[in-house]
mmCIF file of C-alpha atoms and ligand atoms in Angstrom:
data_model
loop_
_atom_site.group_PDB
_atom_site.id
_atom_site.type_symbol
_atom_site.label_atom_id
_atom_site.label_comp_id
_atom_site.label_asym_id
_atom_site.label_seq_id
_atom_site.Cartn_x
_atom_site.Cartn_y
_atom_site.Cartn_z
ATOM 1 C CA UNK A 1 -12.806 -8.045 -19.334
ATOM 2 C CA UNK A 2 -9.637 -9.406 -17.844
ATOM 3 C CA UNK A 3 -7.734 -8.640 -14.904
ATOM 4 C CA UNK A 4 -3.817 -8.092 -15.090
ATOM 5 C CA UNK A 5 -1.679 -7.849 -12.031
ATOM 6 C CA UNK A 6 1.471 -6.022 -11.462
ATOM 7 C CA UNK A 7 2.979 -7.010 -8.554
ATOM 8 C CA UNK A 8 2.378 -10.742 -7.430
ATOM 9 C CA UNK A 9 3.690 -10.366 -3.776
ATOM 10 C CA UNK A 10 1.219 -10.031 -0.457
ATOM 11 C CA UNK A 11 -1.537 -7.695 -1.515
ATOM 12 C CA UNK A 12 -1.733 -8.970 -5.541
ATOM 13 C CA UNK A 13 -1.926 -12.719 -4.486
ATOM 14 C CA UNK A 14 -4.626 -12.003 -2.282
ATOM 15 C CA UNK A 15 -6.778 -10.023 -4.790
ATOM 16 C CA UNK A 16 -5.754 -12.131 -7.772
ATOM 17 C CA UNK A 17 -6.596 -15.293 -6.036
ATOM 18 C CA UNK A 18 -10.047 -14.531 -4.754
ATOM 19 C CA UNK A 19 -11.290 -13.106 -8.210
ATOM 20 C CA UNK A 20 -9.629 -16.246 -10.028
ATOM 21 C CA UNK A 21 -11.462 -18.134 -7.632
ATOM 22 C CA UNK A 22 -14.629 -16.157 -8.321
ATOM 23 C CA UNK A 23 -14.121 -17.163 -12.143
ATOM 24 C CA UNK A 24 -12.914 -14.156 -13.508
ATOM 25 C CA UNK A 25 -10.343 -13.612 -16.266
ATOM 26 C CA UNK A 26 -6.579 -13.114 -14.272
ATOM 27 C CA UNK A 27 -3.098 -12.754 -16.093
ATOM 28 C CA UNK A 28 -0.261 -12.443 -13.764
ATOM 29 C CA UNK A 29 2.475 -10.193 -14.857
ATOM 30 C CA UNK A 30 5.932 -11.299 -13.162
ATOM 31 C CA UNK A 31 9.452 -9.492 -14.086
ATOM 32 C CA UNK A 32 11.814 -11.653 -15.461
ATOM 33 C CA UNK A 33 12.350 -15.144 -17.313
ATOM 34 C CA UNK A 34 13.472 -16.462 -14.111
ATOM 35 C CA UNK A 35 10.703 -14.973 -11.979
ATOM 36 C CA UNK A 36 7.942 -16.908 -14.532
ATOM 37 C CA UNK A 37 9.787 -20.438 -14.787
ATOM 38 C CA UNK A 38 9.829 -20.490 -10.731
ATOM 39 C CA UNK A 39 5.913 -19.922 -10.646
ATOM 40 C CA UNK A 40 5.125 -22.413 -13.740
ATOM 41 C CA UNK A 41 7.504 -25.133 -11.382
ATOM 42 C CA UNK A 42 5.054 -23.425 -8.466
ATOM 43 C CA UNK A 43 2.008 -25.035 -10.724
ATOM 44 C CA UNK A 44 0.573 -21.308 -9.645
ATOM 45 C CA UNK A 45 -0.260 -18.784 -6.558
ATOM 46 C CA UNK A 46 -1.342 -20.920 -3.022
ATOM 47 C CA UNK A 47 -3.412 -18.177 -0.897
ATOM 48 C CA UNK A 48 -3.851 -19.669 2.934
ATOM 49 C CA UNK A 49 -7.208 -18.237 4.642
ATOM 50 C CA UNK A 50 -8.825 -19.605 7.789
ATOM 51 C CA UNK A 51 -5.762 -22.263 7.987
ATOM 52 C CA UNK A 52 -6.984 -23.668 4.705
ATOM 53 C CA UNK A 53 -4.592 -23.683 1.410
ATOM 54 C CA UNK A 54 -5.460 -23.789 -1.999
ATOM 55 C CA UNK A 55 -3.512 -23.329 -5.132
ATOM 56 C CA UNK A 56 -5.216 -21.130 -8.453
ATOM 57 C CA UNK A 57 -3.654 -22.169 -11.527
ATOM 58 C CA UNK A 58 -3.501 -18.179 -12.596
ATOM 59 C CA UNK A 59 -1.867 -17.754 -15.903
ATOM 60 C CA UNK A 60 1.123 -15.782 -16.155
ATOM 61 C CA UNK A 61 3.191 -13.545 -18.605
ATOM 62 C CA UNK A 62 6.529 -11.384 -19.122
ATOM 63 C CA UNK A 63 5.983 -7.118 -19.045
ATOM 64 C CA UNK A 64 6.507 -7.631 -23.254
ATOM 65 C CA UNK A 65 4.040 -10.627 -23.915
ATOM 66 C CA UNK A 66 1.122 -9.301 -26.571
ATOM 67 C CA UNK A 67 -2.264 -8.994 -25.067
ATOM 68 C CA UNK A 68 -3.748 -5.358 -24.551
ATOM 69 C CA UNK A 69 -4.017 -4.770 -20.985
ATOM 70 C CA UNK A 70 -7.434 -3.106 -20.326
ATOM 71 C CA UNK A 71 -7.979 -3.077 -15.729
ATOM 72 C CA UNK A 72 -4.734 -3.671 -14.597
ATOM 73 C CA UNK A 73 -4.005 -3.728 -10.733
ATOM 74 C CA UNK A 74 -0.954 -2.624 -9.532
ATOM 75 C CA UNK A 75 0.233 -4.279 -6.529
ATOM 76 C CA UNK A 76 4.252 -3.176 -6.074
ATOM 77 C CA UNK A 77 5.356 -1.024 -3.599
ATOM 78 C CA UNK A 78 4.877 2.512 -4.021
ATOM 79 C CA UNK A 79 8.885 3.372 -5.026
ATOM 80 C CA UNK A 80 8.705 0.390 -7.663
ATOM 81 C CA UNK A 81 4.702 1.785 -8.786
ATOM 82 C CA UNK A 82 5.920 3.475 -11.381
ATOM 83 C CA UNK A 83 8.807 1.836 -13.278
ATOM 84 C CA UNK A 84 6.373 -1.054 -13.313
ATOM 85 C CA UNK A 85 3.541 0.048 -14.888
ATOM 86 C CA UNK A 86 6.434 1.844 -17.473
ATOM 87 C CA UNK A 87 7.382 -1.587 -18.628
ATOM 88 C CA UNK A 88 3.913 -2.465 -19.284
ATOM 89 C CA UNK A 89 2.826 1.132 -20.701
ATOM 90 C CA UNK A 90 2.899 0.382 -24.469
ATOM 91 C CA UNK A 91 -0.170 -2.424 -24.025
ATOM 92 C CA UNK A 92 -2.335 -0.077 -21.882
ATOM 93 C CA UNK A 93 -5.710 -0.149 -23.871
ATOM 94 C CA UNK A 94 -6.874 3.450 -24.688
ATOM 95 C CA UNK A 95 -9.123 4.309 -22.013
ATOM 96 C CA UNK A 96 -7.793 1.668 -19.980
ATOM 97 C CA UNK A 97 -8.430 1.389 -16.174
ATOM 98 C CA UNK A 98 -5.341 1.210 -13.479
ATOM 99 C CA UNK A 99 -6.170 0.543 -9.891
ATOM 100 C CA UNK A 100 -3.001 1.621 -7.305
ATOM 101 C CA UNK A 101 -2.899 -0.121 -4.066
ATOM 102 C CA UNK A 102 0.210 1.154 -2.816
ATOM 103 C CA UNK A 103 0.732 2.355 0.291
ATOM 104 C CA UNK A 104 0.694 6.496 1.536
ATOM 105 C CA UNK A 105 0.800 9.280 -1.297
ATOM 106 C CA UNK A 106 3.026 10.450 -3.981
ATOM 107 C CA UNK A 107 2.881 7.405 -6.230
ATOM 108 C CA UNK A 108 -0.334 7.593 -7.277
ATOM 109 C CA UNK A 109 -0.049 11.683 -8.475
ATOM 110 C CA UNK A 110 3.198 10.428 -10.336
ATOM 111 C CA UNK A 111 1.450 7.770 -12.418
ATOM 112 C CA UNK A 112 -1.663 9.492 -13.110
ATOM 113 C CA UNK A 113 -0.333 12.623 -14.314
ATOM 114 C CA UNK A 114 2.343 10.156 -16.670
ATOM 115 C CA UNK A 115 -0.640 8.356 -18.010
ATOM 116 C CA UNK A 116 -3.135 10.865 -18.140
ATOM 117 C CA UNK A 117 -5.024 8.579 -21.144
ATOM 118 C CA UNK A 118 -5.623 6.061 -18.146
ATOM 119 C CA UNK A 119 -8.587 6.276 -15.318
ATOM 120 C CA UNK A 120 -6.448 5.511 -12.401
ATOM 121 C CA UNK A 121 -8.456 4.427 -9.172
ATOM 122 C CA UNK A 122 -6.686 4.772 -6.201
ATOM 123 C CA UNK A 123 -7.401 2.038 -3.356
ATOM 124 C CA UNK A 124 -6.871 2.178 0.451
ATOM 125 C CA UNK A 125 -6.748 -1.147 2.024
ATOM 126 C CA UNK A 126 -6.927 -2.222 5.385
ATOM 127 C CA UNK A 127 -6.821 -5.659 5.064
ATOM 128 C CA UNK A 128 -3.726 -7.509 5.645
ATOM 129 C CA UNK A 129 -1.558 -10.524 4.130
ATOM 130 C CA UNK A 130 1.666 -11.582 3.905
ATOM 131 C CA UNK A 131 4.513 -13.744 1.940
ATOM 132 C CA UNK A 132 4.877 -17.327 3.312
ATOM 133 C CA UNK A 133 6.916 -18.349 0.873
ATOM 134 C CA UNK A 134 7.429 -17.612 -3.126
ATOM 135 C CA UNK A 135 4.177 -17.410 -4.688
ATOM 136 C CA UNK A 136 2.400 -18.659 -1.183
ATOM 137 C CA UNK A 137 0.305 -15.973 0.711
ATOM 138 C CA UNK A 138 -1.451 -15.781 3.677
ATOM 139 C CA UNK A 139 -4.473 -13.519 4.339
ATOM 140 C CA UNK A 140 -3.693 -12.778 7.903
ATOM 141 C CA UNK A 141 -6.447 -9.760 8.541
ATOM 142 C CA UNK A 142 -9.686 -8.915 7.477
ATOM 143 C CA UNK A 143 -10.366 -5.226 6.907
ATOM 144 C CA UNK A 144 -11.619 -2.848 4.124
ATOM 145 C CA UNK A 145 -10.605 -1.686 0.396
ATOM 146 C CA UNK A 146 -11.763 2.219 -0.306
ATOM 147 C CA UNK A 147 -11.516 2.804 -4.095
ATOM 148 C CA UNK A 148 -12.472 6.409 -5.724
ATOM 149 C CA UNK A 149 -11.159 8.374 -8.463
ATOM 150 C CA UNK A 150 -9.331 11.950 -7.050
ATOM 151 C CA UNK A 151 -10.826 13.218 -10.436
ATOM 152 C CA UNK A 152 -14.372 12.413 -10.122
ATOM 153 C CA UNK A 153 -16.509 9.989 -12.228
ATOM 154 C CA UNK A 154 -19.002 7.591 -11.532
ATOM 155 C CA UNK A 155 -18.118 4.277 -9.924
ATOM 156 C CA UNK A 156 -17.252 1.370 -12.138
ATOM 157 C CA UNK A 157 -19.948 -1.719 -13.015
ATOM 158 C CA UNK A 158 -16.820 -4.225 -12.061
ATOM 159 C CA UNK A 159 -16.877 -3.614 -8.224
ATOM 160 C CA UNK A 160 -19.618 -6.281 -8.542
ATOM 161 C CA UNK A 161 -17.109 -8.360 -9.920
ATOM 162 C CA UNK A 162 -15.204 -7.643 -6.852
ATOM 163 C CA UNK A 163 -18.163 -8.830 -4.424
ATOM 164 C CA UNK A 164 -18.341 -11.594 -6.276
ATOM 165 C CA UNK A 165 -15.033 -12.476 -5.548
ATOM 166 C CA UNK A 166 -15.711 -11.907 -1.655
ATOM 167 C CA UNK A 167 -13.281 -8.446 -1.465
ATOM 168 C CA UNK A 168 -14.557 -6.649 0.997
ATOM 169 C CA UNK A 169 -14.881 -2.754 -1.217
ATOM 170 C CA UNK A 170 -17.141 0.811 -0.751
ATOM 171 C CA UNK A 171 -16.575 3.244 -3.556
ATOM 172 C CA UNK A 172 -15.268 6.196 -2.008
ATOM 173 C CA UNK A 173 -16.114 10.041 -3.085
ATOM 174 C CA UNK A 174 -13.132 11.443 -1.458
ATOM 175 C CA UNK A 175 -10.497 8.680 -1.798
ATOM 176 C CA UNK A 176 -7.611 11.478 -1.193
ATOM 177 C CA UNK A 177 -8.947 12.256 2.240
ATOM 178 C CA UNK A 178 -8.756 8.354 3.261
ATOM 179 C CA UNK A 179 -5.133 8.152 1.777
ATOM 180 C CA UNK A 180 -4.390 11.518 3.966
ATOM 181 C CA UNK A 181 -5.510 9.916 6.456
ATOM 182 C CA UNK A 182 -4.169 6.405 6.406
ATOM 183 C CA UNK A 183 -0.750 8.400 5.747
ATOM 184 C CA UNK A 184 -1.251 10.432 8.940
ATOM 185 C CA UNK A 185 -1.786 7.136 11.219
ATOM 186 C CA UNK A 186 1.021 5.461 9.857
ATOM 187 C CA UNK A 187 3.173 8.516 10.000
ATOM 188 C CA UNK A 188 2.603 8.637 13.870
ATOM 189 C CA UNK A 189 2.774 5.307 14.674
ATOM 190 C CA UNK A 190 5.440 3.666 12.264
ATOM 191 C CA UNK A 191 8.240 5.359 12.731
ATOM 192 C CA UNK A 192 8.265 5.722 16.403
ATOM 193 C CA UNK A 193 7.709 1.680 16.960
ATOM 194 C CA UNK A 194 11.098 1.528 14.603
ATOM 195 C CA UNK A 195 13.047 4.358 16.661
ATOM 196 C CA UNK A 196 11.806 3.136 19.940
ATOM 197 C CA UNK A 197 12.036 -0.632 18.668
ATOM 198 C CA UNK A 198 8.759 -1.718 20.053
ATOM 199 C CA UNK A 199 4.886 -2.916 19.388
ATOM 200 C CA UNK A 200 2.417 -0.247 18.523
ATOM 201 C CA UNK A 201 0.758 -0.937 21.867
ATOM 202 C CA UNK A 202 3.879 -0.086 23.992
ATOM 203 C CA UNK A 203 3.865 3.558 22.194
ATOM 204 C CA UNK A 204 1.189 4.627 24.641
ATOM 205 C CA UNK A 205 4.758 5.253 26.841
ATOM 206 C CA UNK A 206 5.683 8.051 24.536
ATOM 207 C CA UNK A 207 2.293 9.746 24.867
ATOM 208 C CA UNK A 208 3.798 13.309 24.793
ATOM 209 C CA UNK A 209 5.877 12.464 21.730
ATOM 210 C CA UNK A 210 2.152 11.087 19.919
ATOM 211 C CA UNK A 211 0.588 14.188 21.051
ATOM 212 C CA UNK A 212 3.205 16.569 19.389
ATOM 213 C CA UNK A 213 3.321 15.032 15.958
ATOM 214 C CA UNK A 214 -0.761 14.522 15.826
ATOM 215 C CA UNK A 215 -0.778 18.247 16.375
ATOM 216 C CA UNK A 216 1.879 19.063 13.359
ATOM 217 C CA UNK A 217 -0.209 16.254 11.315
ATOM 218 C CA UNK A 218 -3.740 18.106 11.764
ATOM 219 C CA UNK A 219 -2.166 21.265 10.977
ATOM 220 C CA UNK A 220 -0.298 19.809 7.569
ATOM 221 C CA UNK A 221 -3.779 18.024 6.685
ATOM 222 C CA UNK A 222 -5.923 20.713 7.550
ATOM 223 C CA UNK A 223 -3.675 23.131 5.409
ATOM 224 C CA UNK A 224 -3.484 20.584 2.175
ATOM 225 C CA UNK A 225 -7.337 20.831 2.267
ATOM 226 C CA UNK A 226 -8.140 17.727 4.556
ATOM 227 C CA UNK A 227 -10.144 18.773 7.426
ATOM 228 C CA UNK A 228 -12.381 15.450 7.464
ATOM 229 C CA UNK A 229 -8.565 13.409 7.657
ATOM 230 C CA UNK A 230 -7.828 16.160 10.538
ATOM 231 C CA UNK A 231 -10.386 15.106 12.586
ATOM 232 C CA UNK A 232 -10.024 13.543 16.006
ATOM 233 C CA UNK A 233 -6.504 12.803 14.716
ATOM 234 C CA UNK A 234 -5.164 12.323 18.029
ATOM 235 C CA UNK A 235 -7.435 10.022 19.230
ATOM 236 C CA UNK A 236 -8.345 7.352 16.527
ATOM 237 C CA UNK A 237 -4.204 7.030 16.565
ATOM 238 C CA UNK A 238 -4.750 5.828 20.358
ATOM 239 C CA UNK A 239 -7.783 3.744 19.003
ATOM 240 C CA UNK A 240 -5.162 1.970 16.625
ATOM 241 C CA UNK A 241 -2.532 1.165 18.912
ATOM 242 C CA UNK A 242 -5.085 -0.096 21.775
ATOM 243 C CA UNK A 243 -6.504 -2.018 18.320
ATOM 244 C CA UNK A 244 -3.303 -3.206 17.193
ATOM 245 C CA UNK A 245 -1.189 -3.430 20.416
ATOM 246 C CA UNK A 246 0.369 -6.389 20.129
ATOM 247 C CA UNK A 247 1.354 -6.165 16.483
ATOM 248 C CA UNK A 248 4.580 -4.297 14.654
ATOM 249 C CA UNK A 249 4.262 -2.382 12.489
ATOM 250 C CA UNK A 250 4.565 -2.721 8.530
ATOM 251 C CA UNK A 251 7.337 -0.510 8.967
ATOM 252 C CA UNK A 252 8.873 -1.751 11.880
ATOM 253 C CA UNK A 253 8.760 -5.602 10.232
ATOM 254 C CA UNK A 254 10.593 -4.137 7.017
ATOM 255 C CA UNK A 255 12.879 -2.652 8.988
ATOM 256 C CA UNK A 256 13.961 -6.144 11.047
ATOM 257 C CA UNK A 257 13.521 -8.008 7.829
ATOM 258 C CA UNK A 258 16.356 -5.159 6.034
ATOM 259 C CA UNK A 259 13.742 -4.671 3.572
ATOM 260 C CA UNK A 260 13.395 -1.148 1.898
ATOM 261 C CA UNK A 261 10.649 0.563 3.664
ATOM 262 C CA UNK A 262 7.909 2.942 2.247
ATOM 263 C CA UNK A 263 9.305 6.367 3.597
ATOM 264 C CA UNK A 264 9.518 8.618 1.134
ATOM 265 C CA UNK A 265 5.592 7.906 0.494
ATOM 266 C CA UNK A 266 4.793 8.495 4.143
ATOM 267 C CA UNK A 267 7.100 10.593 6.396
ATOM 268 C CA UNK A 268 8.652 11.995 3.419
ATOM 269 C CA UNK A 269 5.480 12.676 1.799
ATOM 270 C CA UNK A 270 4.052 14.621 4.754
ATOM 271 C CA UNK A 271 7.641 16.479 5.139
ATOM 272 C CA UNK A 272 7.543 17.665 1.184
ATOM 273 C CA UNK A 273 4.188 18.917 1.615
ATOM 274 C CA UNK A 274 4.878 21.011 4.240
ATOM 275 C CA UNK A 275 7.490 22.525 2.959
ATOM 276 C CA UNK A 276 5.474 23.526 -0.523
ATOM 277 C CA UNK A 277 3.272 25.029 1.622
ATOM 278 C CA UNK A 278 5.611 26.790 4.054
ATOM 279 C CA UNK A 279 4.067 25.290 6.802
ATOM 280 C CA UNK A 280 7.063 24.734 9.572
ATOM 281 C CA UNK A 281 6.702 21.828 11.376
ATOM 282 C CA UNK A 282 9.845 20.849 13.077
ATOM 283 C CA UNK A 283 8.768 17.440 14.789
ATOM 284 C CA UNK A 284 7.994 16.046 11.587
ATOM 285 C CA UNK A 285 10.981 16.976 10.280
ATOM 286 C CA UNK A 286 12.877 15.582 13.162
ATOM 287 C CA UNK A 287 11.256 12.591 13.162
ATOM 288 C CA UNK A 288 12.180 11.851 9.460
ATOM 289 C CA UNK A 289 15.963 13.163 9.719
ATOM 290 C CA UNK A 290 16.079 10.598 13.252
ATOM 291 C CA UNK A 291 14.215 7.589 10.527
ATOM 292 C CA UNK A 292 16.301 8.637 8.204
ATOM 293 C CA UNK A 293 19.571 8.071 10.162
ATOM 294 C CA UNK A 294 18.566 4.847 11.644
ATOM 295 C CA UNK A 295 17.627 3.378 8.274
ATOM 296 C CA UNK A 296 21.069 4.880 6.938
ATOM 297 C CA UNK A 297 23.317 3.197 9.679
ATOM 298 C CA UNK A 298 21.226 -0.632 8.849
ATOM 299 C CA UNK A 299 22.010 -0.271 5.326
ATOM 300 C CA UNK A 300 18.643 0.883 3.959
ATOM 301 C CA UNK A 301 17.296 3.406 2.216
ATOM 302 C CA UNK A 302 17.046 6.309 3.162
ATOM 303 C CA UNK A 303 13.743 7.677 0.583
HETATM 304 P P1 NAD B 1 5.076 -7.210 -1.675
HETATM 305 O O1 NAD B 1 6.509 -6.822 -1.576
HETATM 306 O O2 NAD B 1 4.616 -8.467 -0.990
HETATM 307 O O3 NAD B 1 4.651 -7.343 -3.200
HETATM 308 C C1 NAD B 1 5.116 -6.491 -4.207
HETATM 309 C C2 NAD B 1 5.427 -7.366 -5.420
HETATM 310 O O4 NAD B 1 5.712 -6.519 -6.532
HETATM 311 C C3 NAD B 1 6.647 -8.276 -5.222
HETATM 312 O O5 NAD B 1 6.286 -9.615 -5.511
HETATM 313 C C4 NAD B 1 7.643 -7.760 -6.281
HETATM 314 O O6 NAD B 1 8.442 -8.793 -6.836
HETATM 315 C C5 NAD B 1 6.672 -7.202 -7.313
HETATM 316 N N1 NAD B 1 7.285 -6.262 -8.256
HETATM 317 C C6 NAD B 1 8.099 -5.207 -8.013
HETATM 318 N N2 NAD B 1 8.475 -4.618 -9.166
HETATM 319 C C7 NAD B 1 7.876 -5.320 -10.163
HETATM 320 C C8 NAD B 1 7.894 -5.226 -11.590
HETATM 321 N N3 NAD B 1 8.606 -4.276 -12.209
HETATM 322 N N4 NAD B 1 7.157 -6.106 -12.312
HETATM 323 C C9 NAD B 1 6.447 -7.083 -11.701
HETATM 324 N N5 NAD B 1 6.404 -7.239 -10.358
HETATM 325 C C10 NAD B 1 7.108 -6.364 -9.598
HETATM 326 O O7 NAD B 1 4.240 -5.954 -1.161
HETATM 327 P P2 NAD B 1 2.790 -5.932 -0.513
HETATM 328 O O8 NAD B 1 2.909 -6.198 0.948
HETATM 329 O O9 NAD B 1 1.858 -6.740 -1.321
HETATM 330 O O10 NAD B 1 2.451 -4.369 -0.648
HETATM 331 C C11 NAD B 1 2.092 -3.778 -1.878
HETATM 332 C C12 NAD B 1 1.516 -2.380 -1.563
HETATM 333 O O11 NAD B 1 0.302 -2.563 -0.815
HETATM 334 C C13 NAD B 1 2.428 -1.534 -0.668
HETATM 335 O O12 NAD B 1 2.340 -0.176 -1.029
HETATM 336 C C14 NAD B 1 1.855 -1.751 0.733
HETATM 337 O O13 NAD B 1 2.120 -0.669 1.619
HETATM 338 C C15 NAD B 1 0.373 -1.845 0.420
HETATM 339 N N6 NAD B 1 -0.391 -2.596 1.430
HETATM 340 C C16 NAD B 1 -0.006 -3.865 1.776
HETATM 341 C C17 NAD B 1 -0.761 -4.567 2.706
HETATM 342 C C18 NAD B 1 -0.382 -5.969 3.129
HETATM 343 O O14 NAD B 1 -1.000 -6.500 4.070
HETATM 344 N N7 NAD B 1 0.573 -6.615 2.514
HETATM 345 C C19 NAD B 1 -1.903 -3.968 3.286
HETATM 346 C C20 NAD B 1 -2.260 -2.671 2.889
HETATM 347 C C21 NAD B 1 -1.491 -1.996 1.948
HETATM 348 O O1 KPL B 2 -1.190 0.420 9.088
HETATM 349 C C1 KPL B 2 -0.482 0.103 10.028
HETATM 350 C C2 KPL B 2 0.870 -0.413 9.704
HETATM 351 O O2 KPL B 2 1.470 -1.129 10.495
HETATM 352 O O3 KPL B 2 1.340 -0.094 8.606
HETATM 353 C C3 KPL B 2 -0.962 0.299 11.441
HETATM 354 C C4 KPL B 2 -0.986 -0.979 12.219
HETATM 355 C C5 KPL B 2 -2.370 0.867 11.403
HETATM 356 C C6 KPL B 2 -0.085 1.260 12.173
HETATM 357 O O4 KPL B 2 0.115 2.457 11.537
#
C-alpha cells in the first residue's frame, strides 16, 4: 500500500525519505502548480543525516491528481492540518488510514471528528529536523515517534514497514496522555524562552515563574483525566532544559524567523480547556495574554 504525504516541509521529508529509501511506495502531495514544477527542477527531496546528503527521486502530485489515497501522513502544521487534508478529502479510500504529526492538541480532535470514516493515528515525535533549503532537510536530532489511536484498536501490520525504514516508533495505548504531556512541556518552556528572549537552559533563572505554571499545568491535566501526564511535571521540565540548554526553542526560532507559531494548539489549547472545565488558572492565562501581545506587536499571529 502506498504512502501519501501532506506536508513536504521538516518532519514529512524526513519520514518520506527514509521509507522511500526503505523501498516503499511514496507520493508527495505539494499545493500548487508552482510548488510541483520547483521540486521536478529539484530532481526530488535531499535529506542530510550524519553530514551525508542524498537525494530520493519521490514522485509527486497536485491535492486533485486521481489516485485513491489509502495511509496518508500529514505533516503541516497543526493550524494548516485541516484545510489540507480538506483538499485531499474526496480521494480518501473508505476505511482509509491518516496519521497526524502535528504538534500539541486540538488539530487532531478537529480532523477526526470531520472524517469520522477515517482511522486517524495520532503521532508524538521527538525527533528533530529542519529546512535547509526548498525541498533539502536535515535530520538534526534523534528521538522517538509514539503512535496510538485515542479510540482504541489494535496496532497496524505497517509499523514494520516503518522499522524497515529505520523510524525509530512504539505503538502507544494512551497516545492522548503523551500529547498532554508533550503540550504541558512545551507550554512551560516555550513561551517563557520567547518572553524572556533566551535558551531553554537560561530559564532555570525564572525558577519561581516554572514552578507556578507546572502547578496550574498538573492541576489542568489532572482535571482533563491525565494523571500519568501530571506526574513529576515539575521536574522532567527541569530535566528538559538541563537536556536541551543550549538550544531555542521551536517556538522561540519561529518567533525570530516571523514565522506563525503553533499557539493556539499549545498555550491556547491548555487555556480553552480550562475554561470548559471551570478550572481558574490565572498564570496560564497570563502567560498567553503576555504571548499573545508580544506576537501581536512583531506582526504575528496571535492564535
Ligand atoms: P514545516 O513548516 O517544515 O512543514 C510543513 C509543510 O506543510 C510545509 O512544507 C508547507 O508548505 C506544507 N503545507 C502547508 N499547507 C499545505 C497544503 N495545503 N498542502 C500541501 N502542503 C502544505 O513544519 P515541520 O517542522 O515539519 O512541522 C510539522 C509538524 O510537526 C508541526 O506540528 C510541528 O510542531 C511538528 N513537529 C516538528 C518537528 C521538527 O523537528 N520539525 C519535531 C516534532 C514535531
Ligand atoms: O519540544 C521542545 C521545543 O522546543 O518545541 C522542547 C525543546 C522540549 C522545549 O519545550
Amino acid at each position: 500500500m502506498s504512502w501519501h504525504v501532506l506536508g513536504a516541509g521538516a518532519l514529512g521529508s524526513l519520514w518520506a525519505a527514509r521509507l522511500a529509501g526503505a523501498g516503499a511506495t511514496v507520493r508527495i502531495i505539494l499545493r500548487s502548480a508552482q510548488r510541483l514544477a520547483d521540486y521536478q527542477r529539484a530532481g526530488g527531496l535531499t535529506l542530510t543525516a550524519d553530514d551525508l546528503s542524498r537525494l530520493y527521486a519521490i514522485p509527486a502530485e497536485l491535492p486533485d491528481a486521481s489516485t485513491p489515497i489509502q495511509r496518508l501522513l500529514v505533516t503541516c502544521k497543526a493550524y494548516d492540518a485541516e484545510g489540507a487534508i480538506a483538499q485531499v478529502a474526496s480521494r480518501l479510500s473508505s476505511g482509509c488510514e491518516i496519521l497526524l504529526l502535528q504538534n500539541g492538541l486540538g488539530s487532531q480532535q478537529a480532523i477526526a471528528e470531520r472524517w469520522p470514516q477515517a482511522r486517524c493515528i495520532f503521532v508524538s515525535s521527538t525527533e528533530g529536523a529542519y529546512r535547509e533549503d526548498d525541498f533539502h532537510v536535515v535530520f538534526a536530532g534523534r528521538g522517538q515517534n509514539w503512535l496510538g489511536d485515542s479510540n482504541g484498536g489494535s496496532a497496524p501490520a505497517w509499523l514494520d514497514e516503518l522499522n524497515r525504514a529505520g523510524i525509530p516508533q512504539t505503538w502507544s495505548s494512551d497516545i492522548l496522555a503523551r500529547l498532554w504531556r508533550k503540550l504541558a512541556l512545551n507550554c512551560a518552556i516555550n513561551p517563557l524562552t520567547v518572553l524572556h528572549d533566551c535558551r531553554n537552559g537560561e530559564l532555570l533563572q525564572h525558577r519561581e515563574q516554572l514552578s507556578g505554571l507546572c502547578e496550574e499545568l498538573v492541576e489542568l491535566l489532572e482535571a482533563s483525566g491525565q494523571p500519568a501526564a501530571a506526574s513529576d511535571l515539575q521536574g522532567e521540565v527541569l530535566r528538559v532544559i538541563d537536556a536541551t540548554a543550549a538550544n531555542y526553542s521551536s517556538m522561540y526560532q519561529d518567533v525570530r524567523l516571523g514565522r506563525r507559531t503553533e499557539i493556539a494548539y499549545l498555550l491556547g489549547h491548555a487555556c480553552r480547556s480550562a475554561d470548559s472545565l471551570g478550572l481558574a488558572l490565572p498564570r496560564l492565562h497570563e502567560l498567553h495574554r503576555h504571548l499573545r501581545e508580544h506576537l501581536s506587536q512583531r506582526g504575528l499571529p496571535t492564535d
